[in-house]
Structures are given as C-alpha cells and as structure tokens.
mmCIF file of C-alpha atoms (C1' of nucleotides) in Angstrom:
data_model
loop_
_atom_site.group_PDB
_atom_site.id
_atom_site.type_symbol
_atom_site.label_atom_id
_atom_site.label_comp_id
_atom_site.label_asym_id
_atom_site.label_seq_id
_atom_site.Cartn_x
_atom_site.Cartn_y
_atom_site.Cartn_z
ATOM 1 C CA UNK V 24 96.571 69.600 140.247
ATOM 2 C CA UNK V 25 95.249 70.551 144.047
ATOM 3 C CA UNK V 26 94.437 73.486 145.663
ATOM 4 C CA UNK V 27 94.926 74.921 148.786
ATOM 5 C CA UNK V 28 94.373 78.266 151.261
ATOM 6 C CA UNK V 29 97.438 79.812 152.223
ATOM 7 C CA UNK V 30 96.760 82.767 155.269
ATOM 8 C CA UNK V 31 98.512 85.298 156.004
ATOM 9 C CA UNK V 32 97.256 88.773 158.793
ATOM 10 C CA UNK V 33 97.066 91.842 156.304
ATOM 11 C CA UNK V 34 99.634 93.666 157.972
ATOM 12 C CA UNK V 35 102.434 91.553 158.357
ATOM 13 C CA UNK V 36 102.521 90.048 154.450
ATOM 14 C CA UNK V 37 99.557 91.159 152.384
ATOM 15 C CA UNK V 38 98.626 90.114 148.590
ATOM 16 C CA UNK V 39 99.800 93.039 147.626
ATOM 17 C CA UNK V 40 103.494 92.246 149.097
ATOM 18 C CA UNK V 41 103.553 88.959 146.892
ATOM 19 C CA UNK V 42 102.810 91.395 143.751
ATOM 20 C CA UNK V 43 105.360 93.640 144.774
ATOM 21 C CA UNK V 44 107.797 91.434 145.356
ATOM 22 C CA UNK V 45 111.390 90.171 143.227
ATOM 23 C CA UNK V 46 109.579 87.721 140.540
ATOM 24 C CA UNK V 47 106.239 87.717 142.499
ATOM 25 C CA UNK V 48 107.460 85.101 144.337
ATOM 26 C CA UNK V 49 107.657 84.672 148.192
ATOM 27 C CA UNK V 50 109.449 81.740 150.911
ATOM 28 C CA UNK V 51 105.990 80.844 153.240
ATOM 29 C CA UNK V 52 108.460 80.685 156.124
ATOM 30 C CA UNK V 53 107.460 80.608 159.398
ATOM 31 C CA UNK V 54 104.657 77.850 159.320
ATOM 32 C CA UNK V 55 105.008 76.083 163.074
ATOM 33 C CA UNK V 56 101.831 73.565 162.890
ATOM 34 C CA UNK V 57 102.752 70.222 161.987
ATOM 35 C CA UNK V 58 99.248 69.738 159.740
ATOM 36 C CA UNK V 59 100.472 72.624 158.207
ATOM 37 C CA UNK V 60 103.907 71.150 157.525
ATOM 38 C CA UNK V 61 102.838 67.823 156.150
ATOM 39 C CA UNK V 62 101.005 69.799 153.413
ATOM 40 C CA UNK V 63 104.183 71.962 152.605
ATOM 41 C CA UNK V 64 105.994 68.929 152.882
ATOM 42 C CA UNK V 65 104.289 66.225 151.047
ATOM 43 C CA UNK V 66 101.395 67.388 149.321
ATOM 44 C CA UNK V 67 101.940 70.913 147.860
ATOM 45 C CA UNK V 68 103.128 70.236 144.166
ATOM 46 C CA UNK V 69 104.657 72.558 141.560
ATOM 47 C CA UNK V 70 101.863 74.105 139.513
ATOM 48 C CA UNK V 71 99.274 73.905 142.121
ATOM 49 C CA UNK V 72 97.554 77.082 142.484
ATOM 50 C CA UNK V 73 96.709 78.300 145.766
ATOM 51 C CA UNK V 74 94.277 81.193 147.543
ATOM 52 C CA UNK V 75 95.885 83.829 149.224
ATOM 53 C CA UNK V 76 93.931 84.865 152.516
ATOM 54 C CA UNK V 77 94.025 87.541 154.559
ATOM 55 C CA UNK V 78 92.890 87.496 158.156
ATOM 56 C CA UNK V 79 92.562 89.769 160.901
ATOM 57 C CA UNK V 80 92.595 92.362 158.360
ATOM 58 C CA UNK V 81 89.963 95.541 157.546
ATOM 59 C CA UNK V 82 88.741 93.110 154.948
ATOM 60 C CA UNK V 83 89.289 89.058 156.201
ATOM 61 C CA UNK V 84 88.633 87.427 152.673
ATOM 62 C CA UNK V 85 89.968 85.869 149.719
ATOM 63 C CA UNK V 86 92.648 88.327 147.541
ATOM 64 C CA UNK V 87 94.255 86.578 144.896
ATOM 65 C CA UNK V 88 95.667 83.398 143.283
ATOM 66 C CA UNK V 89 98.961 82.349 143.667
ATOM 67 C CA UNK V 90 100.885 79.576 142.735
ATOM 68 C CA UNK V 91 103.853 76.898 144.086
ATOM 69 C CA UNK V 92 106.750 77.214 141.870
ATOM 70 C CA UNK V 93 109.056 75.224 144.560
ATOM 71 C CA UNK V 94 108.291 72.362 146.696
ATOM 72 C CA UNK V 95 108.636 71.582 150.165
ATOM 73 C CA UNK V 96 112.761 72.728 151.710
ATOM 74 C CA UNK V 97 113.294 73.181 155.353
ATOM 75 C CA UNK V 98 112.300 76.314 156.940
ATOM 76 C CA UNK V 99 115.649 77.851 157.471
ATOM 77 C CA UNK V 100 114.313 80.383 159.439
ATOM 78 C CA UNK V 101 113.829 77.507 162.135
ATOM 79 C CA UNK V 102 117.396 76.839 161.930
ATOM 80 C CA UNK V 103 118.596 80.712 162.304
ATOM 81 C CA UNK V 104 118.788 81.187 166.623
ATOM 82 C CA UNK V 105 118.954 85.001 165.168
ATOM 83 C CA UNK V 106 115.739 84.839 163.775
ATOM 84 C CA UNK V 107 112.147 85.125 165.490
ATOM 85 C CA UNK V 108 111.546 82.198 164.047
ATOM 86 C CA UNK V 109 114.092 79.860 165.103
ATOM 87 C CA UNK V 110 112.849 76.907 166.774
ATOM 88 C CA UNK V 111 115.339 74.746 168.851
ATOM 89 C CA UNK V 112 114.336 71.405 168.078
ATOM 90 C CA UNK V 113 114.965 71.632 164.149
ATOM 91 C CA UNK V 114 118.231 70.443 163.128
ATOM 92 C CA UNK V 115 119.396 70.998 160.076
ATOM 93 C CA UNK V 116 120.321 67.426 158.922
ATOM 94 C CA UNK V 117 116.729 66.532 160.263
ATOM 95 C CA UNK V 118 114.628 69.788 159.782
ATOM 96 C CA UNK V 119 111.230 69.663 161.628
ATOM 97 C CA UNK V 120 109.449 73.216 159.482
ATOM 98 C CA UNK V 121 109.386 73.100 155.911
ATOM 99 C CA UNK V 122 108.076 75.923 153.158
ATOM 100 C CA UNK V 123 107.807 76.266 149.589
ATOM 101 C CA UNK V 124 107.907 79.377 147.194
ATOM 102 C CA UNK V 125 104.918 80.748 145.824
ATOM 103 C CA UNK V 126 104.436 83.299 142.968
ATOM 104 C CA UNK V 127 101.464 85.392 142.749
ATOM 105 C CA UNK V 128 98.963 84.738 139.682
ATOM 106 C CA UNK V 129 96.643 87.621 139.972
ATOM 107 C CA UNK V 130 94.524 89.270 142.279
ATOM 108 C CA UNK V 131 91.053 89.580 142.670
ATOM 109 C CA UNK V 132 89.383 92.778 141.211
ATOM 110 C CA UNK V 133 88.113 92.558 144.743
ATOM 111 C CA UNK V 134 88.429 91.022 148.041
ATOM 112 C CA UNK V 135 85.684 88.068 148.577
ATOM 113 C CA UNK V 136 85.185 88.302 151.705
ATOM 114 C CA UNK V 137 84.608 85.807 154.750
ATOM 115 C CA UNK V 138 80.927 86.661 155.189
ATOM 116 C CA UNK V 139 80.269 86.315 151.452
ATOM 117 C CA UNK V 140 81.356 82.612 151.320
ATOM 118 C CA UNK V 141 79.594 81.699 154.642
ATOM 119 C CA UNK V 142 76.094 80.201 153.424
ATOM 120 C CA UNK V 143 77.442 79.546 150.007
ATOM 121 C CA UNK V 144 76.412 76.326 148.399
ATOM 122 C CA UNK V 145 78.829 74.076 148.038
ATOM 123 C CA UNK V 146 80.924 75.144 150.270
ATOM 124 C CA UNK V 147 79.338 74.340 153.629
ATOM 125 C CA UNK V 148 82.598 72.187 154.364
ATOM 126 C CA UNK V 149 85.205 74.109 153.460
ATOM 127 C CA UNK V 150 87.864 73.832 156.007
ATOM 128 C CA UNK V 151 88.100 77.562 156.285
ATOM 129 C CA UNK V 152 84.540 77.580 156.963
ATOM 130 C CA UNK V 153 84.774 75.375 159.608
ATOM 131 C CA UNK V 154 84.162 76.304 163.173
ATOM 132 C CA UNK V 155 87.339 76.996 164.945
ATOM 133 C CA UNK V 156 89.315 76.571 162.199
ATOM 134 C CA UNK V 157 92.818 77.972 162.284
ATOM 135 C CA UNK V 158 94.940 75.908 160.116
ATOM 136 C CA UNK V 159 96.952 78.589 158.153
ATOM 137 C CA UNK V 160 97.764 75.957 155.162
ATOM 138 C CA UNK V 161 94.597 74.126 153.801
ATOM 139 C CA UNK V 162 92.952 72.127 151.348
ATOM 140 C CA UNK V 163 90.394 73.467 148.814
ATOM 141 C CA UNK V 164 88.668 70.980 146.669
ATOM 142 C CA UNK V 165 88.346 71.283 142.948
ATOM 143 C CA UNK V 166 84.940 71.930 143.040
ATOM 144 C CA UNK V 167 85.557 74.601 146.419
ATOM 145 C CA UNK V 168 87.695 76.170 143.822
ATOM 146 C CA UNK V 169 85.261 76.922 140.821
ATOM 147 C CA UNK V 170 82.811 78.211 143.281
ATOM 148 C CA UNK V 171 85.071 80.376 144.378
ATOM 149 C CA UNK V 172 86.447 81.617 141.415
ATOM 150 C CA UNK V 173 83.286 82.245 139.865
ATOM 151 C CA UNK V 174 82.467 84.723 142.723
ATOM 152 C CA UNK V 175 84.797 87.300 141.331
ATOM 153 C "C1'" DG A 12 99.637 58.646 179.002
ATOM 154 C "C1'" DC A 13 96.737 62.137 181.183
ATOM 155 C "C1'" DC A 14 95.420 66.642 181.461
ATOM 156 C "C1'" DA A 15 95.989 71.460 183.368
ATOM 157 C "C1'" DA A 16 98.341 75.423 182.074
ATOM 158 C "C1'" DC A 17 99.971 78.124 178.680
ATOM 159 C "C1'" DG A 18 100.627 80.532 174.176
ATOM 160 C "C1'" DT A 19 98.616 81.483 169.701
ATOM 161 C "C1'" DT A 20 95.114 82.305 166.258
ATOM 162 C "C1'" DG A 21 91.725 84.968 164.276
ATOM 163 C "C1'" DG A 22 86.812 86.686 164.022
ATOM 164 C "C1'" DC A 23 84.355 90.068 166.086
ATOM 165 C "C1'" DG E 15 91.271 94.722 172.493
ATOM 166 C "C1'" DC E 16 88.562 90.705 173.805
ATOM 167 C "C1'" DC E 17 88.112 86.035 174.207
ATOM 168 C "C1'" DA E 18 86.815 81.268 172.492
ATOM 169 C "C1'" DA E 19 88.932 77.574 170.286
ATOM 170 C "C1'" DC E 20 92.824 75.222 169.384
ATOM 171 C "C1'" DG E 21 97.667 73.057 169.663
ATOM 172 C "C1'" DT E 22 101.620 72.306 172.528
ATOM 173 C "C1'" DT E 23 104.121 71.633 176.744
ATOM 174 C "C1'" DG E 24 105.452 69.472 180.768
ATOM 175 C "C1'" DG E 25 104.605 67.713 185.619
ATOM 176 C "C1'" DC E 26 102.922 63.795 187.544
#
DNA sequence: GCCAACGTTGGC
DNA sequence: GCCAACGTTGGC
C-alpha cells in the first residue's frame, strides 16, 4: 500500500466537508498539474490511505486520514465548458485531468500543524517540506507516514 | 527550443 | 494582502 498528501485551502473543501459528506466520500476534481495527474492516474491504488491537508487556512496542517476507494477516471469537470473547471484541450475520448474518489477514515483529534513537522526527524525530505513545494497530490513514504501518525 | 511574460499557489 | 516560487504559454 502507498501513501500520499492530498491539499486542499480550508475554505473551499475542508476535512470536515469529506466527513460531512454522502458516504464520506469525495471526486478530487479539479487537479490541473500534470505531476499531479500521473499520480491520480497511475499510481494512486484502491486502499491506499492518504493525508488530508489544509493550506492557506487559520491552521495549515495535517487533519485527517482518508482513503482511495476509486482509481484514476477523467476529470469530467475538464470536459464540462459550463464548469470553472473546464479545460479546452481535454477531450473526452482522450481526457488530459484525471481524479479518483476518496472516503474519509478519521480525523485527527487535532490539526498537526506545518510548523510542528518542520525540524522533525525523519522527515527532513518530505516533499511537503520541501522549499517551494506546491504539488497539491504527493507522495509520503511509509516511514513519513508512522512519524506522522504517531504525532497525534 | 528558448525564455520572457503571465497566472497560480500557498506560507506568512 | 503580499510576494516568492513555480508551471505554463506563446512569440520568435
């Protein structure tokens, strides 16, 4: 099983949303990075588990686990012209955005926060850590994971 | 194919 | 709200 960082900005579709929502379970539409895209589309695998990350948010950290329950499907928010996220140049016998569902696990008693996991051991190259990091769909290693998970 | 200009991300 | 870092676009 692998792990990965999903982000998502607080306001528009917090942790909290995912719990509220029909089944727990959410489309991550909307992902327009192609790094981003290869990991929905070929690496993201039923059963993985995931972190669920909000940014530019009163508290940027870590809220909860979550979990892919479908793999990789076009984006057909890319293919909508109605839709803010439609992007011209994906067709929908050759889609260029893909996204998969996720279902949220649980959620952190508490939000571990950015500046809690900088200077953590173990966890110096995390590639949210990373300087100028942006990708909004990552890899966490195995052992990223436990640390992180035991910070709770 | 280069690279300047532009739009976006995201911590602060 | 600011702005540095990044990815994408498009003229040449």
């Amino acid at each position: 099983m692998s792990h990965w960082l999903l982000k998502s900005e607080e306001e528009v579709f917090a942790f909290a949303d995912l719990l509220n929502a029909p089944k727990k379970t959410t489309h991550w539409d909307g992902v327009r990075n192609y790094q981003a895209r290869n990991t929905l589309r070929d690496l993201m695998k039923k059963g993985d588990q995931l972190f669920f990350y909000h940014s530019r948010s009163e508290a940027i950290g870590i809220a909860g686990i979550c979990e892919v329950v479908r793999e990789g499907y076009p984006d057909y928010t890319a293919l909508d012209p109605a839709h803010e996220h439609f992007d011209p140049k994906s067709k929908s016998d050759a889609p260029t955005w893909f996204m998969v569902d996720v279902k949220a696990v649980r959620a952190f008693p508490r939000v571990i926060t950015l500046a809690e996991l900088k200077g953590v051991k173990g966890l110096e190259k995390m590639v949210l850590l990373q300087k100028g990091s942006r990708l909004s769909v990552q890899p966490v290693s195995a052992a990223e994971w436990g640390i992180v998970c035991g910070m709770e």
